[in-house]
Amino acid sequence: MIGSLRGTLLERGADQVVLIEAAGVGYEVVVTPRTATTLDPGAEVFLHIHHHLREDAQTLFGFPTREERTTFRTLIGTHGVGPALALAILATHPPATLAEIVATADLGALTLVPGVGKKTAERLLVELKSRLSVAVLDEVAGASTNGASPVGDVREALAGLGYGAEEIREVMRDLPQGADAPALLRVALERLGARRA
């Protein structure tokens, strides 16, 4: 399984497929339009890869951050969401925005995704509420085993989700004392979602 790619960007196609040469081999990687615009032909690039295997095909999906790949994997693990819809969701809403949308149950924002109607959006909100939290909390729990403080882990996780320094400072001021990192992160995300609602 391919987990990441570092190499030279040879081509950037119009169909969201980029060609990256690594160690003399050219890899076709599917990316979001937003990611494609940040990649320049001839430049060195690094992408976190999801290696998608099916009976009839193998596809590489590339993401600039580990959080985006984690969110993509969470989305395709959700009932009725395939890779194409997961990419469309991420192309419309980056991970931090999607986490907010789910936390605040913003149905209208989800229907902005091409191919997502009201009924699909309602189902996605229900399913993603637990799945997205678990994905983010698992990453924080993994970081906690490295001996870092729970507060530091939460600060890093929020920054990784795209929250600004001022927002993080404000929400960190009044978090409950003595809780572990996953519990603190859950509280912080709820409060941040309520403030932006």
PDB file of C-alpha atoms in Angstrom:
ATOM      1  CA  MET A   1       0.000   0.000   0.000  1.00  0.00           C
ATOM      2  CA  ILE A   2       1.233   3.493  -0.848  1.00  0.00           C
ATOM      3  CA  GLY A   3       0.911   5.927   2.078  1.00  0.00           C
ATOM      4  CA  SER A   4       2.664   9.012   0.708  1.00  0.00           C
ATOM      5  CA  LEU A   5       4.428  10.281  -2.399  1.00  0.00           C
ATOM      6  CA  ARG A   6       7.278  12.732  -2.765  1.00  0.00           C
ATOM      7  CA  GLY A   7       8.420  13.562  -6.263  1.00  0.00           C
ATOM      8  CA  THR A   8       8.278  15.947  -9.195  1.00  0.00           C
ATOM      9  CA  LEU A   9       4.968  17.062 -10.644  1.00  0.00           C
ATOM     10  CA  LEU A  10       5.060  16.259 -14.360  1.00  0.00           C
ATOM     11  CA  GLU A  11       1.484  17.086 -15.373  1.00  0.00           C
ATOM     12  CA  ARG A  12      -1.631  18.660 -13.939  1.00  0.00           C
ATOM     13  CA  GLY A  13      -4.668  17.448 -15.856  1.00  0.00           C
ATOM     14  CA  ALA A  14      -8.052  19.133 -16.123  1.00  0.00           C
ATOM     15  CA  ASP A  15      -9.760  16.065 -14.665  1.00  0.00           C
ATOM     16  CA  GLN A  16      -8.241  16.417 -11.150  1.00  0.00           C
ATOM     17  CA  VAL A  17      -5.513  13.887 -11.979  1.00  0.00           C
ATOM     18  CA  VAL A  18      -1.889  14.880 -11.483  1.00  0.00           C
ATOM     19  CA  LEU A  19       1.149  12.906 -12.596  1.00  0.00           C
ATOM     20  CA  ILE A  20       3.966  12.677 -10.045  1.00  0.00           C
ATOM     21  CA  GLU A  21       7.308  11.086 -10.854  1.00  0.00           C
ATOM     22  CA  ALA A  22       9.035   9.429  -7.907  1.00  0.00           C
ATOM     23  CA  ALA A  23      12.216   7.350  -8.337  1.00  0.00           C
ATOM     24  CA  GLY A  24      11.647   7.149 -12.098  1.00  0.00           C
ATOM     25  CA  VAL A  25       8.031   5.954 -11.845  1.00  0.00           C
ATOM     26  CA  GLY A  26       5.062   8.152 -12.785  1.00  0.00           C
ATOM     27  CA  TYR A  27       2.061   7.920 -10.459  1.00  0.00           C
ATOM     28  CA  GLU A  28      -1.375   9.222 -11.429  1.00  0.00           C
ATOM     29  CA  VAL A  29      -3.004  10.755  -8.337  1.00  0.00           C
ATOM     30  CA  VAL A  30      -6.541  12.110  -8.001  1.00  0.00           C
ATOM     31  CA  VAL A  31      -6.735  15.358  -5.995  1.00  0.00           C
ATOM     32  CA  THR A  32      -9.341  18.038  -5.252  1.00  0.00           C
ATOM     33  CA  PRO A  33      -9.402  21.097  -7.540  1.00  0.00           C
ATOM     34  CA  ARG A  34      -8.147  23.208  -4.612  1.00  0.00           C
ATOM     35  CA  THR A  35      -5.117  20.947  -4.159  1.00  0.00           C
ATOM     36  CA  ALA A  36      -4.439  20.868  -7.902  1.00  0.00           C
ATOM     37  CA  THR A  37      -4.171  24.670  -8.059  1.00  0.00           C
ATOM     38  CA  THR A  38      -1.414  24.632  -5.412  1.00  0.00           C
ATOM     39  CA  LEU A  39       0.777  22.210  -7.395  1.00  0.00           C
ATOM     40  CA  ASP A  40       3.153  23.604 -10.004  1.00  0.00           C
ATOM     41  CA  PRO A  41       4.534  21.463 -12.869  1.00  0.00           C
ATOM     42  CA  GLY A  42       8.257  20.894 -12.410  1.00  0.00           C
ATOM     43  CA  ALA A  43       8.128  21.507  -8.651  1.00  0.00           C
ATOM     44  CA  GLU A  44       8.709  18.929  -5.937  1.00  0.00           C
ATOM     45  CA  VAL A  45       5.473  17.891  -4.252  1.00  0.00           C
ATOM     46  CA  PHE A  46       4.527  15.785  -1.237  1.00  0.00           C
ATOM     47  CA  LEU A  47       1.086  14.241  -0.793  1.00  0.00           C
ATOM     48  CA  HIS A  48      -0.467  11.947   1.792  1.00  0.00           C
ATOM     49  CA  ILE A  49      -1.954   9.080  -0.219  1.00  0.00           C
ATOM     50  CA  HIS A  50      -5.044   6.936   0.176  1.00  0.00           C
ATOM     51  CA  HIS A  51      -4.483   3.808  -1.949  1.00  0.00           C
ATOM     52  CA  HIS A  52      -7.989   2.731  -2.995  1.00  0.00           C
ATOM     53  CA  LEU A  53      -8.271  -0.903  -4.099  1.00  0.00           C
ATOM     54  CA  ARG A  54     -11.157  -2.450  -5.999  1.00  0.00           C
ATOM     55  CA  GLU A  55     -11.410  -5.695  -7.920  1.00  0.00           C
ATOM     56  CA  ASP A  56     -11.144  -3.876 -11.245  1.00  0.00           C
ATOM     57  CA  ALA A  57      -8.962  -0.873 -10.394  1.00  0.00           C
ATOM     58  CA  GLN A  58      -6.427   0.776  -8.104  1.00  0.00           C
ATOM     59  CA  THR A  59      -6.663   4.521  -7.561  1.00  0.00           C
ATOM     60  CA  LEU A  60      -4.377   6.871  -5.644  1.00  0.00           C
ATOM     61  CA  PHE A  61      -6.031   9.843  -3.919  1.00  0.00           C
ATOM     62  CA  GLY A  62      -3.664  12.592  -2.765  1.00  0.00           C
ATOM     63  CA  PHE A  63      -4.036  15.117   0.057  1.00  0.00           C
ATOM     64  CA  PRO A  64      -1.788  17.950   1.252  1.00  0.00           C
ATOM     65  CA  THR A  65      -2.423  17.210   4.955  1.00  0.00           C
ATOM     66  CA  ARG A  66      -2.894  14.106   7.043  1.00  0.00           C
ATOM     67  CA  GLU A  67      -6.140  15.611   8.454  1.00  0.00           C
ATOM     68  CA  GLU A  68      -7.615  15.832   4.961  1.00  0.00           C
ATOM     69  CA  ARG A  69      -6.724  12.202   4.237  1.00  0.00           C
ATOM     70  CA  THR A  70      -8.206  11.123   7.596  1.00  0.00           C
ATOM     71  CA  THR A  71     -11.412  13.011   6.792  1.00  0.00           C
ATOM     72  CA  PHE A  72     -11.554  11.428   3.318  1.00  0.00           C
ATOM     73  CA  ARG A  73     -11.201   7.956   4.861  1.00  0.00           C
ATOM     74  CA  THR A  74     -13.915   8.767   7.376  1.00  0.00           C
ATOM     75  CA  LEU A  75     -16.215   9.930   4.585  1.00  0.00           C
ATOM     76  CA  ILE A  76     -15.746   6.842   2.390  1.00  0.00           C
ATOM     77  CA  GLY A  77     -16.388   4.688   5.456  1.00  0.00           C
ATOM     78  CA  THR A  78     -19.815   6.304   5.717  1.00  0.00           C
ATOM     79  CA  HIS A  79     -22.790   4.500   4.170  1.00  0.00           C
ATOM     80  CA  GLY A  80     -23.495   5.681   0.629  1.00  0.00           C
ATOM     81  CA  VAL A  81     -20.353   7.819   0.281  1.00  0.00           C
ATOM     82  CA  GLY A  82     -17.898   6.719  -2.397  1.00  0.00           C
ATOM     83  CA  PRO A  83     -14.564   8.318  -3.286  1.00  0.00           C
ATOM     84  CA  ALA A  84     -16.090  10.725  -5.840  1.00  0.00           C
ATOM     85  CA  LEU A  85     -18.611  12.136  -3.349  1.00  0.00           C
ATOM     86  CA  ALA A  86     -15.992  12.255  -0.580  1.00  0.00           C
ATOM     87  CA  LEU A  87     -13.719  14.312  -2.859  1.00  0.00           C
ATOM     88  CA  ALA A  88     -16.627  16.599  -3.793  1.00  0.00           C
ATOM     89  CA  ILE A  89     -17.343  17.187  -0.097  1.00  0.00           C
ATOM     90  CA  LEU A  90     -13.685  17.997   0.627  1.00  0.00           C
ATOM     91  CA  ALA A  91     -13.471  20.203  -2.461  1.00  0.00           C
ATOM     92  CA  THR A  92     -16.393  22.242  -1.087  1.00  0.00           C
ATOM     93  CA  HIS A  93     -15.572  22.113   2.638  1.00  0.00           C
ATOM     94  CA  PRO A  94     -12.058  21.628   4.083  1.00  0.00           C
ATOM     95  CA  PRO A  95     -11.839  19.379   7.202  1.00  0.00           C
ATOM     96  CA  ALA A  96     -12.167  22.213   9.768  1.00  0.00           C
ATOM     97  CA  THR A  97     -15.229  23.642   8.006  1.00  0.00           C
ATOM     98  CA  LEU A  98     -16.795  20.203   7.657  1.00  0.00           C
ATOM     99  CA  ALA A  99     -16.257  19.537  11.386  1.00  0.00           C
ATOM    100  CA  GLU A 100     -18.047  22.816  12.148  1.00  0.00           C
ATOM    101  CA  ILE A 101     -20.895  21.997   9.760  1.00  0.00           C
ATOM    102  CA  VAL A 102     -21.436  18.655  11.460  1.00  0.00           C
ATOM    103  CA  ALA A 103     -21.093  20.135  14.977  1.00  0.00           C
ATOM    104  CA  THR A 104     -23.708  22.819  14.210  1.00  0.00           C
ATOM    105  CA  ALA A 105     -25.924  20.557  12.035  1.00  0.00           C
ATOM    106  CA  ASP A 106     -25.715  23.055   9.145  1.00  0.00           C
ATOM    107  CA  LEU A 107     -27.873  21.290   6.571  1.00  0.00           C
ATOM    108  CA  GLY A 108     -27.689  24.143   4.062  1.00  0.00           C
ATOM    109  CA  ALA A 109     -23.888  24.071   3.938  1.00  0.00           C
ATOM    110  CA  LEU A 110     -23.859  20.354   3.116  1.00  0.00           C
ATOM    111  CA  THR A 111     -26.340  20.805   0.279  1.00  0.00           C
ATOM    112  CA  LEU A 112     -23.806  23.143  -1.371  1.00  0.00           C
ATOM    113  CA  VAL A 113     -21.859  20.000  -2.304  1.00  0.00           C
ATOM    114  CA  PRO A 114     -22.690  18.934  -5.886  1.00  0.00           C
ATOM    115  CA  GLY A 115     -24.816  15.790  -5.791  1.00  0.00           C
ATOM    116  CA  VAL A 116     -25.958  16.222  -2.168  1.00  0.00           C
ATOM    117  CA  GLY A 117     -29.655  16.917  -1.750  1.00  0.00           C
ATOM    118  CA  LYS A 118     -31.561  17.597   1.459  1.00  0.00           C
ATOM    119  CA  LYS A 119     -32.229  13.934   2.305  1.00  0.00           C
ATOM    120  CA  THR A 120     -28.612  12.917   1.682  1.00  0.00           C
ATOM    121  CA  ALA A 121     -27.396  15.881   3.748  1.00  0.00           C
ATOM    122  CA  GLU A 122     -29.672  14.899   6.655  1.00  0.00           C
ATOM    123  CA  ARG A 123     -28.330  11.343   6.615  1.00  0.00           C
ATOM    124  CA  LEU A 124     -24.731  12.527   6.355  1.00  0.00           C
ATOM    125  CA  LEU A 125     -25.125  14.853   9.341  1.00  0.00           C
ATOM    126  CA  VAL A 126     -26.393  11.988  11.489  1.00  0.00           C
ATOM    127  CA  GLU A 127     -23.707   9.534  10.399  1.00  0.00           C
ATOM    128  CA  LEU A 128     -20.804  11.981  10.430  1.00  0.00           C
ATOM    129  CA  LYS A 129     -21.610  13.386  13.884  1.00  0.00           C
ATOM    130  CA  SER A 130     -20.054  10.361  15.566  1.00  0.00           C
ATOM    131  CA  ARG A 131     -17.626   9.338  12.819  1.00  0.00           C
ATOM    132  CA  LEU A 132     -15.855  12.695  12.420  1.00  0.00           C
ATOM    133  CA  SER A 133     -15.523  13.134  16.193  1.00  0.00           C
ATOM    134  CA  VAL A 134     -14.077   9.636  16.531  1.00  0.00           C
ATOM    135  CA  ALA A 135     -11.559  10.221  13.728  1.00  0.00           C
ATOM    136  CA  VAL A 136     -10.295  13.471  15.260  1.00  0.00           C
ATOM    137  CA  LEU A 137     -10.348  12.113  18.800  1.00  0.00           C
ATOM    138  CA  ASP A 138      -8.446   8.986  17.752  1.00  0.00           C
ATOM    139  CA  GLU A 139      -5.653  11.163  16.376  1.00  0.00           C
ATOM    140  CA  VAL A 140      -5.514  13.108  19.641  1.00  0.00           C
ATOM    141  CA  ALA A 141      -5.580   9.936  21.709  1.00  0.00           C
ATOM    142  CA  GLY A 142      -2.683   8.596  19.643  1.00  0.00           C
ATOM    143  CA  ALA A 143      -0.746  11.795  20.250  1.00  0.00           C
ATOM    144  CA  SER A 144      -1.440  11.574  23.999  1.00  0.00           C
ATOM    145  CA  THR A 145       0.473   8.307  24.244  1.00  0.00           C
ATOM    146  CA  ASN A 146       3.634  10.201  23.285  1.00  0.00           C
ATOM    147  CA  GLY A 147       3.754  11.888  26.680  1.00  0.00           C
ATOM    148  CA  ALA A 148       2.477  15.319  25.637  1.00  0.00           C
ATOM    149  CA  SER A 149       0.006  17.178  27.846  1.00  0.00           C
ATOM    150  CA  PRO A 150      -3.727  16.847  27.076  1.00  0.00           C
ATOM    151  CA  VAL A 151      -4.048  20.633  26.683  1.00  0.00           C
ATOM    152  CA  GLY A 152      -1.125  20.704  24.246  1.00  0.00           C
ATOM    153  CA  ASP A 153      -2.656  17.828  22.274  1.00  0.00           C
ATOM    154  CA  VAL A 154      -5.976  19.664  22.007  1.00  0.00           C
ATOM    155  CA  ARG A 155      -4.249  22.886  20.910  1.00  0.00           C
ATOM    156  CA  GLU A 156      -2.371  20.970  18.177  1.00  0.00           C
ATOM    157  CA  ALA A 157      -5.520  19.161  17.026  1.00  0.00           C
ATOM    158  CA  LEU A 158      -7.500  22.415  16.751  1.00  0.00           C
ATOM    159  CA  ALA A 159      -4.677  24.061  14.807  1.00  0.00           C
ATOM    160  CA  GLY A 160      -4.560  21.020  12.509  1.00  0.00           C
ATOM    161  CA  LEU A 161      -8.299  21.418  11.890  1.00  0.00           C
ATOM    162  CA  GLY A 162      -7.680  24.987  10.734  1.00  0.00           C
ATOM    163  CA  TYR A 163      -8.845  27.048  13.711  1.00  0.00           C
ATOM    164  CA  GLY A 164      -7.079  30.388  14.189  1.00  0.00           C
ATOM    165  CA  ALA A 165      -4.727  31.169  17.079  1.00  0.00           C
ATOM    166  CA  GLU A 166      -7.153  33.658  18.661  1.00  0.00           C
ATOM    167  CA  GLU A 167     -10.089  31.211  18.503  1.00  0.00           C
ATOM    168  CA  ILE A 168      -7.942  28.491  20.071  1.00  0.00           C
ATOM    169  CA  ARG A 169      -6.719  30.800  22.850  1.00  0.00           C
ATOM    170  CA  GLU A 170     -10.270  31.820  23.724  1.00  0.00           C
ATOM    171  CA  VAL A 171     -11.685  28.317  23.841  1.00  0.00           C
ATOM    172  CA  MET A 172      -8.698  26.948  25.790  1.00  0.00           C
ATOM    173  CA  ARG A 173      -9.196  29.472  28.615  1.00  0.00           C
ATOM    174  CA  ASP A 174     -12.176  27.770  30.204  1.00  0.00           C
ATOM    175  CA  LEU A 175     -11.804  24.076  29.432  1.00  0.00           C
ATOM    176  CA  PRO A 176     -12.537  21.710  32.344  1.00  0.00           C
ATOM    177  CA  GLN A 177      -9.567  20.726  34.482  1.00  0.00           C
ATOM    178  CA  GLY A 178      -8.275  17.170  34.791  1.00  0.00           C
ATOM    179  CA  ALA A 179      -9.998  15.719  31.701  1.00  0.00           C
ATOM    180  CA  ASP A 180      -8.126  13.691  29.084  1.00  0.00           C
ATOM    181  CA  ALA A 181      -7.383  15.021  25.590  1.00  0.00           C
ATOM    182  CA  PRO A 182     -10.347  13.400  23.745  1.00  0.00           C
ATOM    183  CA  ALA A 183     -12.822  14.760  26.317  1.00  0.00           C
ATOM    184  CA  LEU A 184     -11.269  18.234  26.181  1.00  0.00           C
ATOM    185  CA  LEU A 185     -11.305  18.235  22.387  1.00  0.00           C
ATOM    186  CA  ARG A 186     -14.975  17.260  22.295  1.00  0.00           C
ATOM    187  CA  VAL A 187     -15.837  20.203  24.576  1.00  0.00           C
ATOM    188  CA  ALA A 188     -13.655  22.601  22.561  1.00  0.00           C
ATOM    189  CA  LEU A 189     -15.237  21.588  19.217  1.00  0.00           C
ATOM    190  CA  GLU A 190     -18.762  21.977  20.632  1.00  0.00           C
ATOM    191  CA  ARG A 191     -17.961  25.463  21.936  1.00  0.00           C
ATOM    192  CA  LEU A 192     -16.234  26.551  18.735  1.00  0.00           C
ATOM    193  CA  GLY A 193     -19.179  25.252  16.685  1.00  0.00           C
ATOM    194  CA  ALA A 194     -21.642  27.167  18.905  1.00  0.00           C
ATOM    195  CA  ARG A 195     -19.648  30.403  18.583  1.00  0.00           C
ATOM    196  CA  ARG A 196     -19.582  30.243  14.788  1.00  0.00           C
ATOM    197  CA  ALA A 197     -23.238  29.232  14.488  1.00  0.00           C
TER     198      ALA A 197
END
